[in-house]
Coordinates of C-alpha atoms in Angstrom, one line a residue:
M2 CA 61.0 236.0 42.9
Y3 CA 64.3 237.7 42.1
D4 CA 67.6 236.1 41.3
L5 CA 71.0 237.6 41.7
D6 CA 73.5 237.1 39.0
I7 CA 77.2 238.1 38.9
K8 CA 79.4 239.1 35.9
M9 CA 83.2 238.5 36.0
W10 CA 86.0 239.8 33.9
L11 CA 89.6 238.8 33.8
V12 CA 91.8 241.9 33.7
K13 CA 95.6 242.3 33.3
D14 CA 97.3 245.6 34.0
G15 CA 93.9 247.4 33.8
R16 CA 93.1 245.8 30.4
F17 CA 90.0 243.7 29.8
I18 CA 91.1 240.3 28.7
V19 CA 88.1 237.9 29.0
S20 CA 84.7 237.5 30.4
D21 CA 82.2 234.6 30.0
G22 CA 81.5 235.1 26.4
R23 CA 85.2 235.3 25.3
A24 CA 86.0 232.3 27.6
R25 CA 83.3 230.2 25.9
L26 CA 84.8 231.1 22.4
L27 CA 88.2 230.0 23.7
R28 CA 86.8 226.7 25.1
R29 CA 85.0 226.1 21.8
I30 CA 88.1 226.6 19.8
K31 CA 90.0 224.4 22.1
E32 CA 87.3 221.6 21.7
T33 CA 86.7 222.0 17.9
R34 CA 90.2 223.1 16.8
S35 CA 88.5 225.5 14.5
I36 CA 87.6 229.3 14.8
S37 CA 85.0 228.9 12.1
E38 CA 83.3 225.9 13.8
A39 CA 83.4 227.5 17.2
A40 CA 81.9 230.8 15.9
K41 CA 79.2 228.9 14.0
E42 CA 78.2 227.0 17.2
M43 CA 78.0 230.3 19.1
G44 CA 76.0 232.0 16.4
M45 CA 78.6 234.5 15.3
S46 CA 80.5 235.2 12.1
Y47 CA 84.0 234.1 11.6
R48 CA 85.0 237.7 11.2
H49 CA 83.6 238.7 14.5
A50 CA 85.2 235.8 16.3
W51 CA 88.6 236.7 14.8
G52 CA 88.1 240.3 15.8
V53 CA 87.4 239.1 19.5
L54 CA 90.5 236.9 19.4
H55 CA 92.6 239.8 18.0
R56 CA 91.4 242.1 20.9
V57 CA 92.1 239.5 23.6
A58 CA 95.6 238.9 22.2
E59 CA 96.3 242.6 21.9
N60 CA 95.2 243.2 25.6
A61 CA 97.0 240.1 26.8
G62 CA 100.2 241.0 25.1
G63 CA 100.6 237.9 22.9
D64 CA 99.1 235.5 20.5
I65 CA 96.4 233.2 22.1
V66 CA 95.7 231.0 19.1
A67 CA 97.9 229.3 16.5
S68 CA 96.4 228.4 13.2
S69 CA 97.7 226.0 10.4
R70 CA 96.3 225.8 7.0
G71 CA 95.6 223.2 4.5
G72 CA 96.2 219.5 4.3
K73 CA 93.8 216.6 3.6
K74 CA 91.7 217.4 6.6
G75 CA 92.0 221.2 6.3
G76 CA 93.7 223.5 8.8
E77 CA 93.3 223.6 12.6
T78 CA 93.6 226.2 15.3
I79 CA 94.8 225.4 18.8
L80 CA 95.3 227.6 21.9
T81 CA 98.8 228.9 22.5
P82 CA 100.3 228.5 26.0
L83 CA 99.1 232.0 26.7
G84 CA 95.6 231.2 25.5
E85 CA 95.6 228.1 27.7
E86 CA 96.8 230.2 30.7
I87 CA 94.1 232.8 30.2
L88 CA 91.4 230.2 29.9
S89 CA 92.5 228.2 32.8
E90 CA 92.9 231.4 35.0
Y91 CA 89.5 232.6 34.1
D92 CA 87.9 229.1 34.6
N93 CA 89.6 228.6 38.0
R94 CA 88.7 232.0 39.3
A95 CA 85.1 231.9 37.9
S96 CA 84.6 228.5 39.4
S97 CA 85.8 229.5 42.9
L98 CA 83.7 232.7 42.9
Q99 CA 80.6 230.9 41.5
S100 CA 80.8 228.3 44.3
Q101 CA 81.1 231.0 47.0
F102 CA 78.1 232.8 45.3
E103 CA 76.0 229.6 45.3
N104 CA 76.8 229.0 49.0
H105 CA 75.8 232.5 49.9
W106 CA 79.3 233.4 50.7
R107 CA 79.5 230.9 53.6
R108 CA 82.7 228.9 53.8
P109 CA 84.0 226.7 56.5
S110 CA 87.0 228.4 58.1
V111 CA 89.7 227.0 60.5
T112 CA 90.1 229.2 63.5
C113 CA 92.2 229.0 66.7
D114 CA 91.0 230.7 69.8
G115 CA 92.8 231.1 73.1
V116 CA 92.9 233.1 76.3
V117 CA 96.1 233.9 78.2
H118 CA 95.8 234.3 81.9
K119 CA 98.6 235.9 83.9
D120 CA 99.0 234.8 87.5

């Protein structure tokens, strides 16, 4: 038996912003508040994760994460408003498309039909 799968990319002005892997990294950073922890959980190096974030920020036109250093508990990283917007946009669109895909592109639609008779 065969399965059909779809791949999605969020693009801005023709520039690749995120796909599933990059969105997962942003989600993990949001949850763990740590690039290092998120990278470790995803099986990638910190350096690779930082490179991915840099490319996303460059293509999106602004910072997507903000980091603070030090303190008793160490530093933390959060998504900036732009990072939140990108993740939300990707998740909303991907969820909508996935729902359509799983329902074989069927969707209830409201229609209005009528016939006009003259004389």
